[in-house]
mmCIF file of N, CA and C and ligand atoms in Angstrom:
data_model
loop_
_atom_site.group_PDB
_atom_site.id
_atom_site.type_symbol
_atom_site.label_atom_id
_atom_site.label_comp_id
_atom_site.label_asym_id
_atom_site.label_seq_id
_atom_site.Cartn_x
_atom_site.Cartn_y
_atom_site.Cartn_z
ATOM 1 N N UNK Z 1 -48.619 -3.252 -13.806
ATOM 2 C CA UNK Z 1 -49.333 -1.514 -13.486
ATOM 3 C C UNK Z 1 -48.779 -1.707 -11.700
ATOM 4 N N UNK Z 2 -48.477 -0.423 -11.029
ATOM 5 C CA UNK Z 2 -47.886 -0.525 -10.194
ATOM 6 C C UNK Z 2 -48.928 -1.005 -8.522
ATOM 7 N N UNK Z 3 -48.657 -2.302 -7.660
ATOM 8 C CA UNK Z 3 -49.910 -2.265 -6.512
ATOM 9 C C UNK Z 3 -49.822 -1.491 -5.683
ATOM 10 N N UNK Z 4 -50.891 -1.067 -4.913
ATOM 11 C CA UNK Z 4 -50.899 -0.405 -4.191
ATOM 12 C C UNK Z 4 -51.519 -0.862 -2.390
ATOM 13 N N UNK Z 5 -51.340 -0.074 -2.180
ATOM 14 C CA UNK Z 5 -52.482 -1.082 -0.463
ATOM 15 C C UNK Z 5 -53.244 0.336 -0.147
ATOM 16 N N UNK Z 6 -53.998 -0.089 0.241
ATOM 17 C CA UNK Z 6 -55.198 0.774 0.273
ATOM 18 C C UNK Z 6 -55.822 0.873 1.697
ATOM 19 N N UNK Z 7 -55.932 0.994 3.062
ATOM 20 C CA UNK Z 7 -56.828 1.036 3.643
ATOM 21 C C UNK Z 7 -57.690 1.269 4.004
ATOM 22 N N UNK Z 8 -58.993 1.273 4.845
ATOM 23 C CA UNK Z 8 -60.659 1.334 4.393
ATOM 24 C C UNK Z 8 -60.238 2.166 5.602
ATOM 25 N N UNK Z 9 -61.550 3.492 5.888
ATOM 26 C CA UNK Z 9 -60.973 3.817 6.827
ATOM 27 C C UNK Z 9 -62.588 3.262 7.718
ATOM 28 N N UNK Z 10 -63.465 2.888 6.725
ATOM 29 C CA UNK Z 10 -64.856 2.438 6.991
ATOM 30 C C UNK Z 10 -64.878 1.570 8.054
ATOM 31 N N UNK Z 11 -64.458 0.510 7.328
ATOM 32 C CA UNK Z 11 -64.210 -0.960 8.058
ATOM 33 C C UNK Z 11 -62.532 -1.796 8.478
ATOM 34 N N UNK Z 12 -61.740 -0.639 9.139
ATOM 35 C CA UNK Z 12 -60.814 -0.840 9.192
ATOM 36 C C UNK Z 12 -60.026 -2.009 8.193
ATOM 37 N N UNK Z 13 -59.840 -2.418 7.413
ATOM 38 C CA UNK Z 13 -59.900 -3.486 7.121
ATOM 39 C C UNK Z 13 -58.662 -2.822 5.739
ATOM 40 N N UNK Z 14 -57.199 -3.623 5.707
ATOM 41 C CA UNK Z 14 -56.342 -3.482 4.354
ATOM 42 C C UNK Z 14 -56.772 -4.490 3.019
ATOM 43 N N UNK Z 15 -56.455 -3.627 2.352
ATOM 44 C CA UNK Z 15 -56.754 -4.410 0.947
ATOM 45 C C UNK Z 15 -55.543 -3.749 -0.460
ATOM 46 N N UNK Z 16 -54.871 -5.349 -0.948
ATOM 47 C CA UNK Z 16 -54.192 -4.129 -2.519
ATOM 48 C C UNK Z 16 -54.712 -4.080 -3.577
ATOM 49 N N UNK Z 17 -54.697 -2.968 -3.783
ATOM 50 C CA UNK Z 17 -55.474 -3.024 -5.748
ATOM 51 C C UNK Z 17 -54.114 -2.218 -5.887
ATOM 52 N N UNK Z 18 -54.411 -3.019 -7.800
ATOM 53 C CA UNK Z 18 -53.298 -1.901 -8.699
ATOM 54 C C UNK Z 18 -54.334 -1.465 -10.191
ATOM 55 N N UNK Z 19 -53.501 0.227 -9.614
ATOM 56 C CA UNK Z 19 -54.425 0.932 -10.164
ATOM 57 C C UNK Z 19 -53.428 1.802 -10.951
ATOM 58 N N UNK Z 20 -54.081 2.530 -12.277
ATOM 59 C CA UNK Z 20 -53.660 2.553 -13.224
ATOM 60 C C UNK Z 20 -53.653 4.141 -12.896
ATOM 61 N N UNK Z 21 -52.214 4.456 -13.284
ATOM 62 C CA UNK Z 21 -52.066 5.866 -13.511
ATOM 63 C C UNK Z 21 -53.060 6.789 -13.252
ATOM 64 N N UNK Z 22 -53.922 6.774 -14.185
ATOM 65 C CA UNK Z 22 -55.064 8.220 -14.322
ATOM 66 C C UNK Z 22 -56.417 7.784 -13.294
ATOM 67 N N UNK Z 23 -55.427 6.999 -12.422
ATOM 68 C CA UNK Z 23 -56.593 6.826 -11.385
ATOM 69 C C UNK Z 23 -56.100 6.711 -10.203
ATOM 70 N N UNK Z 24 -54.893 6.631 -10.182
ATOM 71 C CA UNK Z 24 -54.404 6.951 -8.261
ATOM 72 C C UNK Z 24 -55.084 8.761 -7.776
ATOM 73 N N UNK Z 25 -55.592 9.884 -8.278
ATOM 74 C CA UNK Z 25 -55.995 10.412 -7.363
ATOM 75 C C UNK Z 25 -57.737 10.065 -7.365
ATOM 76 N N UNK Z 26 -58.146 9.130 -7.572
ATOM 77 C CA UNK Z 26 -58.837 8.840 -7.257
ATOM 78 C C UNK Z 26 -58.864 7.939 -5.858
ATOM 79 N N UNK Z 27 -60.414 7.251 -4.912
ATOM 80 C CA UNK Z 27 -60.143 6.739 -4.317
ATOM 81 C C UNK Z 27 -61.131 5.354 -4.314
ATOM 82 N N UNK Z 28 -60.366 4.352 -4.521
ATOM 83 C CA UNK Z 28 -60.553 2.683 -4.660
ATOM 84 C C UNK Z 28 -62.076 2.552 -3.755
ATOM 85 N N UNK Z 29 -62.343 1.099 -4.377
ATOM 86 C CA UNK Z 29 -64.249 1.181 -3.788
ATOM 87 C C UNK Z 29 -63.945 -0.679 -2.754
ATOM 88 N N UNK Z 30 -64.237 -0.449 -1.570
ATOM 89 C CA UNK Z 30 -63.511 -0.898 -0.545
ATOM 90 C C UNK Z 30 -63.594 -2.380 -0.774
ATOM 91 N N UNK Z 31 -63.154 -3.179 -1.250
ATOM 92 C CA UNK Z 31 -63.941 -4.552 -1.509
ATOM 93 C C UNK Z 31 -65.014 -5.237 -0.557
ATOM 94 N N UNK Z 32 -64.609 -4.879 0.740
ATOM 95 C CA UNK Z 32 -64.885 -5.403 1.512
ATOM 96 C C UNK Z 32 -66.683 -4.638 2.510
ATOM 97 N N UNK Z 33 -66.172 -3.386 2.133
ATOM 98 C CA UNK Z 33 -68.260 -3.001 2.552
ATOM 99 C C UNK Z 33 -68.294 -1.970 1.761
ATOM 100 N N UNK Z 34 -67.436 -1.495 0.504
ATOM 101 C CA UNK Z 34 -67.569 -0.911 -0.205
ATOM 102 C C UNK Z 34 -67.725 0.244 -0.449
ATOM 103 N N UNK Z 35 -66.890 0.842 0.599
ATOM 104 C CA UNK Z 35 -66.944 1.988 0.914
ATOM 105 C C UNK Z 35 -65.869 3.219 -0.027
ATOM 106 N N UNK Z 36 -65.970 4.203 -0.336
ATOM 107 C CA UNK Z 36 -64.795 4.781 -0.962
ATOM 108 C C UNK Z 36 -63.782 5.835 0.223
ATOM 109 N N UNK Z 37 -64.150 5.462 1.632
ATOM 110 C CA UNK Z 37 -63.245 6.287 2.331
ATOM 111 C C UNK Z 37 -61.833 5.201 3.178
ATOM 112 N N UNK Z 38 -60.919 5.540 1.516
ATOM 113 C CA UNK Z 38 -59.959 4.253 1.151
ATOM 114 C C UNK Z 38 -58.956 5.350 1.280
ATOM 115 N N UNK Z 39 -57.470 4.976 1.647
ATOM 116 C CA UNK Z 39 -56.746 5.608 1.651
ATOM 117 C C UNK Z 39 -55.653 4.581 1.394
ATOM 118 N N UNK Z 40 -54.409 5.829 0.473
ATOM 119 C CA UNK Z 40 -53.045 4.898 -0.123
ATOM 120 C C UNK Z 40 -52.403 4.444 1.120
ATOM 121 N N UNK Z 41 -51.420 3.652 1.250
ATOM 122 C CA UNK Z 41 -50.871 3.602 1.914
ATOM 123 C C UNK Z 41 -49.471 3.776 1.786
ATOM 124 N N UNK Z 42 -48.957 5.012 3.392
ATOM 125 C CA UNK Z 42 -47.201 4.955 1.513
ATOM 126 C C UNK Z 42 -46.850 3.245 1.968
ATOM 127 N N UNK Z 43 -45.867 3.692 0.925
ATOM 128 C CA UNK Z 43 -45.265 1.347 0.953
ATOM 129 C C UNK Z 43 -43.920 1.682 1.606
ATOM 130 N N UNK Z 44 -44.129 0.293 2.087
ATOM 131 C CA UNK Z 44 -43.091 0.518 3.623
ATOM 132 C C UNK Z 44 -41.999 0.560 3.587
ATOM 133 N N UNK Z 45 -40.808 0.392 1.924
ATOM 134 C CA UNK Z 45 -39.674 0.261 1.304
ATOM 135 C C UNK Z 45 -39.191 1.024 1.321
ATOM 136 N N UNK Z 46 -39.859 1.619 0.881
ATOM 137 C CA UNK Z 46 -39.661 3.739 0.734
ATOM 138 C C UNK Z 46 -38.772 4.115 1.867
ATOM 139 N N UNK Z 47 -39.256 2.830 3.416
ATOM 140 C CA UNK Z 47 -39.005 4.198 4.942
ATOM 141 C C UNK Z 47 -37.294 3.482 5.110
ATOM 142 N N UNK Z 48 -37.470 2.053 4.564
ATOM 143 C CA UNK Z 48 -36.139 1.493 4.890
ATOM 144 C C UNK Z 48 -35.244 2.547 4.218
ATOM 145 N N UNK Z 49 -34.112 2.647 4.583
ATOM 146 C CA UNK Z 49 -32.939 3.688 3.911
ATOM 147 C C UNK Z 49 -31.496 2.340 4.619
ATOM 148 N N UNK Z 50 -31.109 1.187 3.757
ATOM 149 C CA UNK Z 50 -29.467 0.923 4.327
ATOM 150 C C UNK Z 50 -28.879 1.852 3.064
ATOM 151 N N UNK Z 51 -27.150 1.722 4.399
ATOM 152 C CA UNK Z 51 -26.669 2.688 4.237
ATOM 153 C C UNK Z 51 -26.114 2.707 5.210
ATOM 154 N N UNK Z 52 -25.886 4.453 5.043
ATOM 155 C CA UNK Z 52 -24.741 4.428 6.012
ATOM 156 C C UNK Z 52 -23.121 4.571 5.734
ATOM 157 N N UNK Z 53 -22.912 3.626 4.919
ATOM 158 C CA UNK Z 53 -20.975 3.242 5.120
ATOM 159 C C UNK Z 53 -20.670 4.457 5.479
ATOM 160 N N UNK Z 54 -19.568 4.851 6.190
ATOM 161 C CA UNK Z 54 -18.231 5.597 6.421
ATOM 162 C C UNK Z 54 -17.897 5.952 4.816
ATOM 163 N N UNK Z 55 -17.560 5.980 4.260
ATOM 164 C CA UNK Z 55 -16.746 5.740 3.025
ATOM 165 C C UNK Z 55 -15.902 7.228 2.229
ATOM 166 N N UNK Z 56 -16.636 8.281 2.639
ATOM 167 C CA UNK Z 56 -16.627 10.116 3.211
ATOM 168 C C UNK Z 56 -15.455 10.043 4.147
ATOM 169 N N UNK Z 57 -14.885 9.749 4.483
ATOM 170 C CA UNK Z 57 -14.071 9.272 5.388
ATOM 171 C C UNK Z 57 -12.267 10.295 4.916
ATOM 172 N N UNK Z 58 -12.231 10.838 3.794
ATOM 173 C CA UNK Z 58 -10.583 10.894 3.265
ATOM 174 C C UNK Z 58 -10.033 12.506 3.841
ATOM 175 N N UNK Z 59 -9.694 11.525 4.895
ATOM 176 C CA UNK Z 59 -9.253 12.804 5.990
ATOM 177 C C UNK Z 59 -7.891 13.469 5.186
ATOM 178 N N UNK Z 60 -7.696 13.846 3.233
ATOM 179 C CA UNK Z 60 -6.500 14.583 2.598
ATOM 180 C C UNK Z 60 -6.305 15.895 3.105
ATOM 181 N N UNK Z 61 -5.180 16.124 4.086
ATOM 182 C CA UNK Z 61 -5.400 17.680 4.557
ATOM 183 C C UNK Z 61 -4.377 18.334 3.139
ATOM 184 N N UNK Z 62 -5.361 19.070 2.428
ATOM 185 C CA UNK Z 62 -4.702 19.278 0.610
ATOM 186 C C UNK Z 62 -3.758 20.319 0.964
ATOM 187 N N UNK Z 63 -2.121 20.641 1.426
ATOM 188 C CA UNK Z 63 -1.885 21.592 1.470
ATOM 189 C C UNK Z 63 0.059 22.008 1.198
ATOM 190 N N UNK Z 64 -0.710 20.561 -0.423
ATOM 191 C CA UNK Z 64 0.905 21.261 -0.924
ATOM 192 C C UNK Z 64 0.772 22.072 -2.340
ATOM 193 N N UNK Z 65 1.171 23.000 -1.307
ATOM 194 C CA UNK Z 65 1.324 24.497 -2.395
ATOM 195 C C UNK Z 65 2.133 24.244 -3.521
ATOM 196 N N UNK Z 66 1.222 23.780 -5.178
ATOM 197 C CA UNK Z 66 2.613 24.079 -6.037
ATOM 198 C C UNK Z 66 1.844 24.872 -6.469
ATOM 199 N N UNK Z 67 3.078 24.816 -8.162
ATOM 200 C CA UNK Z 67 3.308 26.641 -8.455
ATOM 201 C C UNK Z 67 4.406 27.153 -8.562
ATOM 202 N N UNK Z 68 4.820 27.099 -6.850
ATOM 203 C CA UNK Z 68 6.468 27.320 -6.877
ATOM 204 C C UNK Z 68 6.834 26.786 -7.551
ATOM 205 N N UNK Z 69 7.579 26.022 -9.194
ATOM 206 C CA UNK Z 69 8.662 26.122 -10.014
ATOM 207 C C UNK Z 69 9.674 26.475 -9.797
ATOM 208 N N UNK Z 70 9.512 27.543 -10.018
ATOM 209 C CA UNK Z 70 11.064 28.147 -10.222
ATOM 210 C C UNK Z 70 10.884 29.006 -9.098
ATOM 211 N N UNK Z 71 12.591 29.001 -8.381
ATOM 212 C CA UNK Z 71 12.491 29.718 -6.510
ATOM 213 C C UNK Z 71 13.812 30.753 -7.203
ATOM 214 N N UNK Z 72 13.688 31.382 -6.663
ATOM 215 C CA UNK Z 72 15.734 31.877 -6.211
ATOM 216 C C UNK Z 72 15.727 31.520 -4.902
HETATM 217 ZN ZN1 ZN M 1 -64.181 -0.942 3.809
#
């Protein structure tokens, strides 16, 4: 089961909770104040995009006009 981070807007605490896929639409109960005013946090590793490599800089000017095999 994936672990999700939730933030309680009632007491301002954050907590982690294992959620089943069938329970993802439900707001879990806050373990601190037992409120249902909880919101799922966006996972932090998804917002970091590593990359930006300049690999697609192939400046190949394709000007070789093949096809004139027999010419006069
Ligand atoms: Zn709370």
